Coordinates of C-alpha atoms in Angstrom, one line a residue:
M1 CA 31.6 36.4 -4.9
S2 CA 29.3 34.8 -2.9
N3 CA 25.9 35.7 -5.3
R4 CA 28.1 34.7 -8.1
R5 CA 29.3 31.4 -7.1
E6 CA 25.4 30.7 -5.9
F7 CA 24.4 31.5 -9.3
L8 CA 26.6 29.3 -11.6
K9 CA 25.7 26.3 -8.9
K10 CA 23.0 26.9 -9.5
S11 CA 22.6 27.2 -13.6
M12 CA 25.4 24.7 -14.3
L13 CA 25.8 22.0 -11.1
L14 CA 21.8 21.8 -10.8
S15 CA 19.4 18.3 -10.0
A16 CA 16.6 17.7 -11.0
S17 CA 13.8 18.4 -8.1
T18 CA 11.2 16.2 -6.9
A19 CA 8.5 18.0 -7.7
V20 CA 9.4 16.7 -11.2
I21 CA 7.0 14.6 -12.8
P22 CA 9.2 11.7 -14.7
V23 CA 8.2 11.1 -18.5
T24 CA 9.8 9.2 -20.5
D25 CA 10.8 9.0 -23.8
M26 CA 8.8 6.1 -26.1
F27 CA 11.2 3.4 -25.2
G28 CA 9.7 3.7 -21.8
R29 CA 13.2 5.0 -20.9
E30 CA 14.1 7.8 -18.7
A31 CA 15.5 11.3 -20.0
A32 CA 19.3 10.9 -19.3
V33 CA 20.6 14.3 -17.8
P34 CA 23.9 16.0 -19.2
H35 CA 27.0 16.0 -17.5
R36 CA 27.9 19.1 -16.5
P37 CA 30.8 21.1 -15.9
A38 CA 33.3 21.1 -12.6
V39 CA 33.3 25.6 -12.5
T40 CA 36.6 26.5 -10.7
N41 CA 35.9 30.5 -9.1
T42 CA 39.5 32.3 -9.4
G43 CA 38.4 36.2 -8.9
D44 CA 36.1 37.8 -11.4
T45 CA 37.3 34.1 -13.4
Y46 CA 35.6 31.1 -13.8
T47 CA 37.3 27.9 -15.4
V48 CA 35.4 25.5 -17.0
N49 CA 36.4 22.0 -17.0
M50 CA 35.8 20.0 -20.5
A51 CA 34.6 16.9 -20.3
H52 CA 35.7 14.8 -23.5
I53 CA 32.5 12.9 -24.9
R54 CA 34.2 10.9 -28.3
A55 CA 31.0 10.5 -30.6
S56 CA 29.7 6.8 -31.5
E57 CA 29.9 7.7 -35.3
R58 CA 32.8 9.5 -36.8
K59 CA 30.3 11.9 -38.9
P60 CA 29.2 15.2 -38.6
R61 CA 28.0 16.5 -35.9
Q62 CA 24.5 17.4 -36.4
H63 CA 22.4 20.6 -34.8
T64 CA 18.8 20.8 -34.7
I65 CA 18.0 24.5 -34.0
P66 CA 15.1 26.2 -35.7
D67 CA 14.9 29.7 -37.1
V68 CA 14.3 32.5 -34.7
E69 CA 11.5 35.0 -36.7
G70 CA 12.7 34.1 -39.8
Y71 CA 16.9 34.0 -39.5
K72 CA 18.8 30.4 -39.8
V73 CA 20.5 30.0 -37.1
L74 CA 24.3 29.6 -38.0
K75 CA 27.2 28.3 -36.0
G76 CA 30.0 29.7 -35.7
D77 CA 33.8 29.5 -34.2
F78 CA 35.6 33.3 -35.2
H79 CA 39.3 32.7 -33.0
I80 CA 41.0 29.5 -34.3
H81 CA 45.1 29.2 -34.6
T82 CA 46.8 27.0 -37.4
L83 CA 50.8 26.2 -37.5
F84 CA 51.0 30.0 -39.6
S85 CA 51.0 31.2 -35.5
D86 CA 51.2 29.0 -32.7
G87 CA 48.8 26.4 -33.6
S88 CA 48.9 23.3 -33.9
V89 CA 47.0 22.1 -36.8
M90 CA 47.4 23.9 -40.7
P91 CA 44.7 25.3 -41.8
V92 CA 43.1 22.9 -43.8
D93 CA 43.1 20.9 -41.0
R94 CA 40.7 23.5 -39.1
V95 CA 38.4 23.1 -41.8
N96 CA 37.6 19.7 -41.5
E97 CA 37.7 19.7 -37.5
A98 CA 34.7 22.4 -38.0
V99 CA 33.2 20.0 -40.2
D100 CA 32.7 17.3 -37.8
N101 CA 31.7 19.1 -35.3
G102 CA 28.8 20.2 -37.4
L103 CA 29.6 24.1 -37.6
D104 CA 28.6 26.8 -41.2
V105 CA 31.2 29.1 -40.9
I106 CA 35.2 29.7 -39.0
A107 CA 37.6 32.5 -38.8
I108 CA 41.0 30.8 -39.0
T109 CA 42.3 33.8 -37.0
D110 CA 46.3 33.8 -36.4
H111 CA 48.7 36.4 -35.3
F112 CA 49.8 38.3 -36.5
E113 CA 52.9 39.1 -34.2
Y114 CA 53.1 36.4 -32.7
R115 CA 54.8 33.0 -35.6
P116 CA 57.0 31.0 -33.4
F117 CA 56.8 28.4 -37.0
F118 CA 56.4 29.9 -40.0
S119 CA 58.0 32.9 -40.5
L120 CA 61.6 34.3 -40.9
Q121 CA 62.2 34.0 -37.5
G122 CA 60.8 31.0 -37.3
K123 CA 61.6 27.4 -36.8
W124 CA 60.7 26.6 -40.6
K125 CA 61.9 29.7 -41.7
L126 CA 60.2 30.7 -45.1
T127 CA 60.9 33.4 -48.0
E128 CA 60.5 36.7 -47.3
E129 CA 58.0 37.3 -50.2
V130 CA 55.6 34.2 -48.4
G131 CA 56.1 35.2 -45.4
A132 CA 55.1 38.9 -45.7
N133 CA 51.8 37.4 -46.6
F134 CA 49.7 37.6 -43.9
N135 CA 46.1 35.5 -46.1
L136 CA 48.5 32.9 -46.0
W137 CA 46.1 30.6 -43.8
Y138 CA 42.9 32.3 -45.4
E139 CA 44.3 31.0 -48.9
E140 CA 45.5 27.6 -47.5
A141 CA 41.6 26.4 -46.0
K142 CA 39.6 28.0 -49.1
K143 CA 39.4 25.3 -51.4
E144 CA 39.5 22.7 -48.4
A145 CA 36.6 25.5 -46.9
D146 CA 34.8 25.9 -50.2
N147 CA 34.8 21.9 -51.7
K148 CA 33.3 20.9 -48.1
N149 CA 30.6 23.8 -47.9
L150 CA 32.3 25.7 -45.1
L151 CA 31.8 29.6 -44.7
L152 CA 35.5 30.9 -44.5
V153 CA 35.9 34.5 -42.7
R154 CA 39.6 36.1 -43.9
G155 CA 40.9 37.6 -40.4
A156 CA 44.0 37.7 -38.2
E157 CA 44.6 38.1 -34.5
I158 CA 46.1 42.2 -33.4
T159 CA 48.3 40.6 -30.2
K160 CA 49.5 43.1 -28.1
S161 CA 51.8 42.1 -25.0
V162 CA 50.6 45.1 -22.8
M163 CA 47.0 45.2 -21.3
P164 CA 44.9 47.6 -22.8
P165 CA 44.5 46.9 -25.7
G166 CA 45.4 43.6 -25.0
H167 CA 44.2 41.0 -28.2
F168 CA 41.7 41.9 -31.2
N169 CA 40.1 39.6 -33.7
A170 CA 40.1 41.5 -37.1
L171 CA 37.2 39.6 -38.9
F172 CA 35.5 39.5 -43.0
T173 CA 39.2 42.3 -43.5
T174 CA 39.8 42.2 -47.4
D175 CA 43.7 42.4 -46.9
N176 CA 45.8 41.1 -43.9
N177 CA 49.0 42.5 -45.1
P178 CA 48.5 46.7 -44.3
I179 CA 46.7 46.0 -41.0
Y180 CA 50.5 44.5 -40.5
A181 CA 52.0 47.3 -41.9
A182 CA 51.1 49.4 -38.8
V183 CA 52.0 47.0 -36.5
N184 CA 53.9 49.6 -34.0
D185 CA 50.9 51.8 -33.3
W186 CA 48.0 49.5 -32.2
R187 CA 44.9 52.5 -32.7
E188 CA 46.6 52.2 -36.7
M189 CA 45.9 49.4 -37.0
L190 CA 42.4 49.1 -35.7
R191 CA 41.7 52.4 -37.8
V192 CA 43.4 50.3 -41.5
A193 CA 40.8 47.7 -40.4
H194 CA 37.6 49.4 -39.7
E195 CA 38.7 50.8 -43.2
Q196 CA 38.1 47.9 -44.7
G197 CA 35.1 47.1 -43.4
A198 CA 35.9 44.8 -40.3
F199 CA 34.7 43.4 -37.7
L200 CA 37.0 44.0 -34.6
L201 CA 36.2 41.9 -31.2
W202 CA 38.0 42.1 -27.9
N203 CA 39.5 38.8 -27.5
H204 CA 39.7 37.3 -23.8
P205 CA 39.6 40.4 -21.3
G206 CA 39.8 38.6 -18.1
W207 CA 42.5 36.0 -18.9
E208 CA 45.7 36.2 -16.4
A209 CA 48.8 36.7 -18.9
P210 CA 49.3 39.7 -18.0
K211 CA 53.2 39.9 -20.3
S212 CA 51.3 38.5 -23.0
G213 CA 48.4 40.6 -23.3
G214 CA 46.7 39.9 -20.3
I215 CA 45.3 41.5 -17.2
E216 CA 47.5 41.4 -14.0
R217 CA 46.8 37.7 -12.0
G218 CA 43.5 38.5 -9.1
A219 CA 42.9 42.0 -11.5
P220 CA 39.2 43.1 -11.4
L221 CA 37.6 43.2 -15.5
K222 CA 37.8 46.2 -16.4
F223 CA 36.3 48.1 -19.3
T224 CA 39.0 50.2 -19.8
K225 CA 39.1 53.8 -20.5
E226 CA 41.2 52.4 -24.2
H227 CA 39.1 50.2 -25.1
L228 CA 36.1 52.8 -24.4
E229 CA 37.1 54.9 -26.2
M230 CA 37.0 52.2 -29.2
R231 CA 34.0 51.3 -29.0
N232 CA 33.0 54.4 -29.2
K233 CA 34.5 54.9 -33.1
G234 CA 33.3 51.8 -34.0
M235 CA 36.3 50.1 -33.7
L236 CA 35.6 47.5 -30.7
N237 CA 31.9 45.7 -31.9
G238 CA 32.2 42.4 -29.7
V239 CA 33.8 41.5 -26.8
E240 CA 34.8 37.5 -26.0
L241 CA 32.3 36.5 -22.7
F242 CA 34.0 32.8 -23.8
N243 CA 37.4 31.9 -23.9
H244 CA 39.2 28.2 -24.7
T245 CA 37.6 26.6 -21.0
E246 CA 37.0 30.1 -19.7
Y247 CA 34.1 32.4 -18.8
Y248 CA 33.8 36.0 -17.9
P249 CA 30.4 36.3 -15.8
V250 CA 30.7 40.6 -16.8
V251 CA 30.5 40.7 -20.0
S252 CA 26.8 40.2 -19.7
D253 CA 26.6 43.8 -18.9
W254 CA 28.9 45.1 -20.5
C255 CA 27.5 43.5 -24.1
N256 CA 24.0 44.8 -23.1
E257 CA 25.4 48.3 -21.8
Y258 CA 27.9 49.2 -24.7
D259 CA 25.8 47.5 -27.1
L260 CA 28.1 44.6 -28.3
S261 CA 28.4 41.6 -29.8
I262 CA 28.8 38.7 -27.4
F263 CA 31.0 35.3 -28.0
A264 CA 31.6 32.3 -27.1
N265 CA 35.2 31.4 -28.6
S266 CA 37.6 28.2 -28.8
D267 CA 40.8 30.3 -29.3
I268 CA 42.2 27.0 -29.9
H269 CA 46.0 26.2 -30.6
A270 CA 46.1 22.2 -29.6
S271 CA 44.5 20.3 -32.3
E272 CA 40.4 19.2 -31.1
L273 CA 40.8 16.0 -30.4
N274 CA 43.0 17.1 -27.8
L275 CA 41.0 19.7 -26.4
Y276 CA 38.2 18.7 -25.8
G277 CA 37.9 15.2 -27.4
I278 CA 35.3 14.9 -30.7
Q279 CA 32.6 16.4 -31.5
N280 CA 32.4 17.4 -27.3
P281 CA 29.0 18.6 -26.7
Q282 CA 29.9 22.0 -24.2
R283 CA 32.2 22.5 -27.2
P284 CA 32.4 26.8 -27.8
M285 CA 30.1 28.2 -30.6
N286 CA 28.2 30.9 -31.1
L287 CA 25.0 31.2 -32.8
V288 CA 24.9 33.6 -35.6
L289 CA 21.0 34.5 -36.7
A290 CA 21.6 35.5 -40.4
K291 CA 19.3 36.8 -43.1
E292 CA 21.0 33.4 -45.1
R293 CA 23.6 31.2 -44.9
S294 CA 26.2 33.5 -47.0
L295 CA 29.3 35.3 -45.1
E296 CA 27.7 39.0 -46.1
S297 CA 25.0 37.7 -44.1
V298 CA 27.0 36.7 -41.1
K299 CA 28.7 39.6 -41.0
E300 CA 25.6 41.9 -40.8
A301 CA 24.2 39.6 -38.2
L302 CA 27.2 40.3 -36.2
F303 CA 27.2 44.1 -37.0
A304 CA 24.0 43.7 -35.9
R305 CA 24.4 42.0 -31.8
R306 CA 22.0 38.9 -33.5
M307 CA 24.6 37.2 -31.3
I308 CA 23.9 34.2 -29.3
A309 CA 27.1 32.5 -27.0
C310 CA 27.2 28.7 -26.3
A311 CA 29.0 26.5 -24.3
A312 CA 29.8 23.9 -21.5
N313 CA 26.1 23.3 -21.1
T314 CA 24.8 27.3 -21.3
L315 CA 23.9 30.4 -24.1
W316 CA 24.1 33.8 -23.4
G317 CA 23.0 36.3 -25.2
R318 CA 20.8 39.7 -25.9
E319 CA 17.4 41.1 -25.9
P320 CA 15.6 40.3 -28.2
W321 CA 16.5 37.1 -29.3
L322 CA 18.0 35.0 -26.3
P323 CA 14.0 35.1 -25.8
A324 CA 13.3 34.3 -29.2
L325 CA 15.5 31.8 -29.8
F326 CA 13.9 30.4 -26.1
K327 CA 10.4 30.3 -27.9
A328 CA 11.2 28.8 -30.8
S329 CA 12.8 26.1 -29.2
V330 CA 10.8 25.1 -26.6
E331 CA 6.6 24.6 -26.3
I332 CA 5.2 24.8 -23.2
K333 CA 1.2 24.3 -22.9
T334 CA -0.8 23.3 -20.1
V335 CA -1.8 20.5 -19.5
T336 CA -4.5 20.9 -16.0
P337 CA -4.4 24.3 -14.0
G338 CA -1.9 22.8 -12.1
T339 CA 0.4 21.3 -14.9
L340 CA 2.7 22.3 -18.1
E341 CA 4.1 20.6 -20.5
L342 CA 7.3 21.4 -22.2
T343 CA 9.0 19.9 -25.6
N344 CA 12.2 21.2 -26.5
K345 CA 12.4 21.0 -30.3
S346 CA 16.0 22.0 -30.3
S347 CA 19.4 19.8 -29.4
L348 CA 19.9 22.5 -27.2
P349 CA 20.8 22.7 -23.8
I350 CA 18.2 23.7 -21.7
Q351 CA 16.9 23.6 -17.1
V352 CA 13.9 25.3 -16.3
S353 CA 12.7 25.8 -12.9
V354 CA 9.1 27.2 -12.3
G355 CA 9.1 27.4 -8.5
S356 CA 11.8 24.6 -6.8
A357 CA 11.3 22.5 -9.2
V358 CA 14.5 22.1 -11.9
I359 CA 14.7 20.1 -15.0
D360 CA 16.4 19.0 -17.8
L361 CA 14.5 19.5 -21.6
Q362 CA 15.8 17.2 -23.7
K363 CA 15.2 17.2 -27.3
D364 CA 11.9 16.1 -28.0
V365 CA 10.9 14.5 -24.3
K366 CA 8.1 15.7 -23.0
R367 CA 8.2 16.6 -19.7
Q368 CA 5.5 17.6 -16.9
I369 CA 5.9 20.3 -14.3
Y370 CA 2.9 21.2 -11.5
R371 CA 2.9 24.9 -11.5
A372 CA 2.2 26.6 -8.5
E373 CA -1.3 29.0 -8.4
N374 CA 0.4 32.2 -8.5
A375 CA 3.7 31.5 -11.5
K376 CA 3.6 34.2 -13.9
T377 CA 7.4 33.1 -15.2
I378 CA 9.4 30.1 -15.5
T379 CA 12.9 30.3 -15.5
V380 CA 15.5 29.4 -18.2
A381 CA 18.8 28.5 -15.5
N382 CA 21.4 28.4 -18.1
W383 CA 20.4 30.9 -20.7
I384 CA 21.8 33.8 -19.6
I385 CA 21.0 37.5 -20.6
G386 CA 22.6 39.9 -18.1
M387 CA 25.7 39.0 -14.9
N388 CA 24.4 36.4 -12.7
K389 CA 20.8 37.2 -14.6
P390 CA 18.4 33.9 -16.1
L391 CA 16.2 34.3 -18.2
E392 CA 12.5 34.8 -17.3
I393 CA 10.2 33.5 -19.4
A394 CA 6.1 34.8 -19.5
L395 CA 4.4 31.9 -19.0
P396 CA 1.0 31.3 -20.6

């Protein structure tokens, strides 16, 4: 584990090198270094302390992210819970939280199997007619989402108590009720969702909860034969690399090897305020490279693997989209043969190094860095393209 621990130290806890040439902003102030989260190593899973960062004003958070090769970058969270399963707020609240965070698209994915509040067996009894409607959380949120111009994905979580299979999110379903009708057979549930054209996501593969569908504490993360079976049948399309506050590094390699979309989702149950604070820039979200701002384009992008995961001041992605996003976001100029000038045109967290120099690139702040004579690439320390593998960008 020493190489992984060393990697995290470099990618998430870096401090500026003395090789950096200080450059101030238009007011003569040195650019501030963003807060970096504490990381706890528990084996194949990393728990990240998501610090609460409050916004000075209550208005929607603004993201500045350029288009990438003609695609619009939409921000989304595809794993969210409400009181209609085991969450703490109503569906309409999730819509407003998403708008406050500057998101473009969310999926409310309440559990089929676990509903301690609104159900026939729950704390607040519903009639059998209403209790049998597993589209209710979507229907309750849809009007508010339309009013707030938020894209809302119909979905649900298939929640099995053993691993494998663990938990799956079915996204872009057309009707959740036929999926629930097969609740005693997880393969049949996935098949019914697949026939509806749903995107099927493997949730939190490193979650240590053996009685609730997670792995045994300390057990290695494995891409099981059951998950490979589903992938080969087209019934597994993506995996969560980051869930809630947990990070599973090996998922980067799984997504590369098995051609899967990579996700960073909140899996939020508490209110946004109680879990992350208001407008926390470390909050998990996904960058979806979509043809246009529509549900159809989001679905197409998920299946086409044009996804980049973002959480805890770190981005994870695959070729060719992660390097394409960097090239769209950062302008690199040669000032002299030994000096580069870098400008981050986005609001994305970016830490770069050439040789021993490491700097944080703040939005619209020009930074200069010495370039060794034989330096051919620049390392983007907090943009990850494989397990323990930061992104490398060729220098001009």
